[in-house]
mmCIF file of C-alpha atoms in Angstrom:
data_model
loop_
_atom_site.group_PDB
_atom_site.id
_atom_site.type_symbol
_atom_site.label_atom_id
_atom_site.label_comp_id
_atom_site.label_asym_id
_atom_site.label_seq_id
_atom_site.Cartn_x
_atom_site.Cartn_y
_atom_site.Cartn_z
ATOM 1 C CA UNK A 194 -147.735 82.035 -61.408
ATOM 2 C CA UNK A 195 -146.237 78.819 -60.126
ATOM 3 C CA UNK A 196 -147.037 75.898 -62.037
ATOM 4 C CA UNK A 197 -146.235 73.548 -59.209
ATOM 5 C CA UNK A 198 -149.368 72.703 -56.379
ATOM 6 C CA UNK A 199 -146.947 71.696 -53.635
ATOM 7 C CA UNK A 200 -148.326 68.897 -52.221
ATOM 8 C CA UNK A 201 -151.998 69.169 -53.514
ATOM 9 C CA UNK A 202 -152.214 66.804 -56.840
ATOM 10 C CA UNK A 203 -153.341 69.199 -59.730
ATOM 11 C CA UNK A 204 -156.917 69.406 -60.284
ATOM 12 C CA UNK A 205 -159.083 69.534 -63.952
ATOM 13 C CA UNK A 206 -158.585 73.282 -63.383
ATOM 14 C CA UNK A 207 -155.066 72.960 -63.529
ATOM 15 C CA UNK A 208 -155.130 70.962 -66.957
ATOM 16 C CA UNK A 209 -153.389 73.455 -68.867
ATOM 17 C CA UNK A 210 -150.770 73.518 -66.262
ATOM 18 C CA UNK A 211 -149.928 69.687 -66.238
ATOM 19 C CA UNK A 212 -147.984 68.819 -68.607
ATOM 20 C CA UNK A 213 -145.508 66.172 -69.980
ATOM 21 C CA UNK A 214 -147.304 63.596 -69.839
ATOM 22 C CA UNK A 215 -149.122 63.120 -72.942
ATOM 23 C CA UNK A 216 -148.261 59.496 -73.542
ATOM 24 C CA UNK A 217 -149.861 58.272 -70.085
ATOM 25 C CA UNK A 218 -153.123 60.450 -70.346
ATOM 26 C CA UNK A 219 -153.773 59.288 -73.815
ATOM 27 C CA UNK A 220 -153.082 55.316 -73.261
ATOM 28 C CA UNK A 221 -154.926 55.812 -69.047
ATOM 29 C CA UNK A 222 -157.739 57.255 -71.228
ATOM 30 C CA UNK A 223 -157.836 54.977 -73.582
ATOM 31 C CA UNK A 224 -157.524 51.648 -70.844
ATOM 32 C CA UNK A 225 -160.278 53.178 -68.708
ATOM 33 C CA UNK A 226 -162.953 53.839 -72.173
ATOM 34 C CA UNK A 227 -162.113 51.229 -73.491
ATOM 35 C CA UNK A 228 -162.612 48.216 -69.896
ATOM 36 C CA UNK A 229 -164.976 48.243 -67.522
ATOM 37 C CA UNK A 230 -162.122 48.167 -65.262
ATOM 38 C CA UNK A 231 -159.022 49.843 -64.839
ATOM 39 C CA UNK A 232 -156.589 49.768 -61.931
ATOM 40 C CA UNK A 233 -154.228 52.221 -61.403
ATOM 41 C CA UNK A 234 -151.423 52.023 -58.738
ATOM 42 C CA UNK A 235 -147.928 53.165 -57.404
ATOM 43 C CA UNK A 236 -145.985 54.676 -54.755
ATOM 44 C CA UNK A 237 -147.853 56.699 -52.535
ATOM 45 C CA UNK A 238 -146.556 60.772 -54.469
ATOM 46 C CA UNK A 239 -145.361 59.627 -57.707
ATOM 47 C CA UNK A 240 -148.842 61.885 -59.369
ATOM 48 C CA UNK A 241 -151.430 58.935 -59.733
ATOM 49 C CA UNK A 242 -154.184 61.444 -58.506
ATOM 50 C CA UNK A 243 -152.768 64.490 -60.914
ATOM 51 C CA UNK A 244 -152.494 61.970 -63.719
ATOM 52 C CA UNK A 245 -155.892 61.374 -63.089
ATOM 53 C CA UNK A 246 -157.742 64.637 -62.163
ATOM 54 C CA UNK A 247 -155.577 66.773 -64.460
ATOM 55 C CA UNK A 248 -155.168 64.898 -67.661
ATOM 56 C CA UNK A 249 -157.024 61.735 -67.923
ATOM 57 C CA UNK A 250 -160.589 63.804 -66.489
ATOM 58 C CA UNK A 251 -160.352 66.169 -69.060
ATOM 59 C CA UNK A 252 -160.369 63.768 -71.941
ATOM 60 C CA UNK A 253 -162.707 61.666 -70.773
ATOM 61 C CA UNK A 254 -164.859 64.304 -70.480
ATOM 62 C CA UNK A 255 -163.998 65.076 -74.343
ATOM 63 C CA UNK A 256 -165.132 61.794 -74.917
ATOM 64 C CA UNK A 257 -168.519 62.262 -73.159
ATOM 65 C CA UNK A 258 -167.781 60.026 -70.375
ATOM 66 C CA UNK A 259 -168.641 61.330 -66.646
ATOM 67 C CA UNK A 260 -165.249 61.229 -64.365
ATOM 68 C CA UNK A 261 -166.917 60.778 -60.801
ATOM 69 C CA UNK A 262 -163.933 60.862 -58.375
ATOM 70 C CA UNK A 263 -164.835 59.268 -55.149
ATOM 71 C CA UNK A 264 -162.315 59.413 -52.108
ATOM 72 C CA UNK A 265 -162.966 57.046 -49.372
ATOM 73 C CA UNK A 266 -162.271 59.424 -45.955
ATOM 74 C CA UNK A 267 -164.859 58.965 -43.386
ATOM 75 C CA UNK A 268 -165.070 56.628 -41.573
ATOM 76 C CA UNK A 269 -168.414 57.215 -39.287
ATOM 77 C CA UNK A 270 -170.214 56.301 -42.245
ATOM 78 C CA UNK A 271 -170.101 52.915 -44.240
ATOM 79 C CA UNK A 272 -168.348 52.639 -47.436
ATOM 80 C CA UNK A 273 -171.635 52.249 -49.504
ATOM 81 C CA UNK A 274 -173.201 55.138 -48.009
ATOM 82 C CA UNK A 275 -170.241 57.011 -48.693
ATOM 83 C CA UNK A 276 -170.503 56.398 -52.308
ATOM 84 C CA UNK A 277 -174.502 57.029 -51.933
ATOM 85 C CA UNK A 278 -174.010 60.492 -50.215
ATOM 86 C CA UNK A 279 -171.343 61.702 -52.552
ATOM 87 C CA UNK A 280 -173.727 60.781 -55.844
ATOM 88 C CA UNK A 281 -176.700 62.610 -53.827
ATOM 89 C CA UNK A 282 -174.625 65.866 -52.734
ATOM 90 C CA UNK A 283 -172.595 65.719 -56.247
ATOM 91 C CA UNK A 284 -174.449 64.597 -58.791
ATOM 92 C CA UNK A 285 -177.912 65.210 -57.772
ATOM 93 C CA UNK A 286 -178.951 61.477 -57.272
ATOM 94 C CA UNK A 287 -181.825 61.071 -54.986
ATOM 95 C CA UNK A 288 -180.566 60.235 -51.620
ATOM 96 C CA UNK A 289 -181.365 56.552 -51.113
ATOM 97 C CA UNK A 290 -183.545 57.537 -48.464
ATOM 98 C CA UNK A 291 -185.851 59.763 -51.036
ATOM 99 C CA UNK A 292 -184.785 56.522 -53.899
ATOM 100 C CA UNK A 293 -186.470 54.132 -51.065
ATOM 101 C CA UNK A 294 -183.130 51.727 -51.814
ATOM 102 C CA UNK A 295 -180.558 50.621 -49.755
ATOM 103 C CA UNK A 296 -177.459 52.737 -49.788
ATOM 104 C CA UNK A 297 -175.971 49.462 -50.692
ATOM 105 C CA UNK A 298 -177.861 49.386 -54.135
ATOM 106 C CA UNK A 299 -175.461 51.475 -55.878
ATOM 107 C CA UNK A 300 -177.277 49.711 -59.285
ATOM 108 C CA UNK A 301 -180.104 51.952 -58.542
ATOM 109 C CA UNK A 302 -178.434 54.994 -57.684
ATOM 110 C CA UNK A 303 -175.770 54.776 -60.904
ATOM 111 C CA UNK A 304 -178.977 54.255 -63.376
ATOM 112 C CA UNK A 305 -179.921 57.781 -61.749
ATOM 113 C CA UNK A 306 -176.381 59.378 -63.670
ATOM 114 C CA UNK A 307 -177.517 57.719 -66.854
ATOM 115 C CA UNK A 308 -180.976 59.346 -67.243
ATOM 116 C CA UNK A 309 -179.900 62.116 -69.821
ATOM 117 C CA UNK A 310 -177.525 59.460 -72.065
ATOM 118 C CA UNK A 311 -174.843 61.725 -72.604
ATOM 119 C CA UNK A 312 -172.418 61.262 -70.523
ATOM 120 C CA UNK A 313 -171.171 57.659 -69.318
ATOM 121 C CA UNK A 314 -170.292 57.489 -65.618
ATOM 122 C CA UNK A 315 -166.677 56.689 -64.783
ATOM 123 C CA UNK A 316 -166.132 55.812 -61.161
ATOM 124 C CA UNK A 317 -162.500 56.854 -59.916
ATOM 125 C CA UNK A 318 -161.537 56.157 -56.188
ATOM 126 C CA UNK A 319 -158.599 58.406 -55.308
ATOM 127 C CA UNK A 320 -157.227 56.571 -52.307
ATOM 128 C CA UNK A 321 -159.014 53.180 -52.558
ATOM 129 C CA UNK A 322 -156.215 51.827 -49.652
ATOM 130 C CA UNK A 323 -158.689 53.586 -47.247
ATOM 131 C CA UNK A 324 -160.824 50.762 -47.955
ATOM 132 C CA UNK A 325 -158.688 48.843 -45.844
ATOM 133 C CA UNK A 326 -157.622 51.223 -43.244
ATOM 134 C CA UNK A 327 -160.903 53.036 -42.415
ATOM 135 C CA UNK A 328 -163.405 50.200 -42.440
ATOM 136 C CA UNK A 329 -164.361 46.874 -41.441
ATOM 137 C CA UNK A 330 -163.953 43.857 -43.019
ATOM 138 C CA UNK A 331 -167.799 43.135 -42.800
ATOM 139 C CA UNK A 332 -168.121 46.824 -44.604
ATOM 140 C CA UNK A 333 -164.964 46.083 -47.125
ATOM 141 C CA UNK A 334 -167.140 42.537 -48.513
ATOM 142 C CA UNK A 335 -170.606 44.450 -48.984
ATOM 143 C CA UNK A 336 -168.108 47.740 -50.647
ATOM 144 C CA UNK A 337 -166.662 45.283 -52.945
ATOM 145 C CA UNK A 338 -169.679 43.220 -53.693
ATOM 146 C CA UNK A 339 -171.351 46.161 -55.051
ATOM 147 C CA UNK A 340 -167.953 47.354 -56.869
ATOM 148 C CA UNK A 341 -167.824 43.916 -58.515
ATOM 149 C CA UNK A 342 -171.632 43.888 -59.444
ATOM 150 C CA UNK A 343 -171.235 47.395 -61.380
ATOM 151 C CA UNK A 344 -168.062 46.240 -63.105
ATOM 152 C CA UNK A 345 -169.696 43.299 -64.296
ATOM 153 C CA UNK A 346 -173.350 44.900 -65.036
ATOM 154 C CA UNK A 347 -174.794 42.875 -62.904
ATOM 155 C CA UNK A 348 -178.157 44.064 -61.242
#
């Protein structure tokens, strides 16, 4: 079996695979449970998304926290009802249509993950510079201005 993805990053499957990087999953996991939040960035191949789906996912999960990874890629819809679809088609969040919210309430929808109290939702965007390639700047402000209100725990 080859232990190498090619070009795909490695996925939570592949945990047992990834290796060698024990220091960086355990202080990533630790920076990400311990602040609400936690930027992660480099060159563009370097294995920010392996890091992340491989090793960090998998001990967050240990750790009862929810890894929701979140990839910004289409750009016929708006970057809030991106984020609103992918809860409702992943996570079994009403859509905000059956919520009766605004896509753009992602308060409302994220309460939805934290019905059962077990599992804290972490909110990972793999690719977060298609915020700035795929949208407008109109859509970036409202994307951000819901981003900063969940940081912060604001309603």
């Amino acid at each position: 079996m080859n232990r190498y993805p090619g070009i795909q990053p490695f996925r939570a499957d592949d945990s047992l695979l990834f290796c060698g990087r024990d220091r960086e999953i355990k202080d990533l996991s630790q920076l990400i449970a311990l602040n609400r939040l936690t930027v992660l960035f480099g060159k563009s191949g370097i294995g920010k998304s392996s890091l992340l789906q491989a090793g960090v996912a998998p001990m967050l999960e240990h750790w009862s926290l929810r890894p929701l990874f979140i990839r910004l890629s289409k750009r016929d819809l708006s970057p809030d009802r991106h984020v609103a679809d992918f809860l409702h088609l992943n996570f079994h969040v009403q859509s905000a249509d059956e919520a009766g919210i605004d896509a753009a309430n992602w308060w409302e929808l994220f309460q939805q993950l934290n019905d059962d109290n077990k599992h804290v939702p972490i909110v990972i965007f793999d690719q977060f510079e298609e915020l700035f390639t795929l949208y407008t700047t109109h859509q970036r402000q409202a994307f951000i201005a819901q981003l900063a209100d969940l940081a912060n725990g604001r309603v």
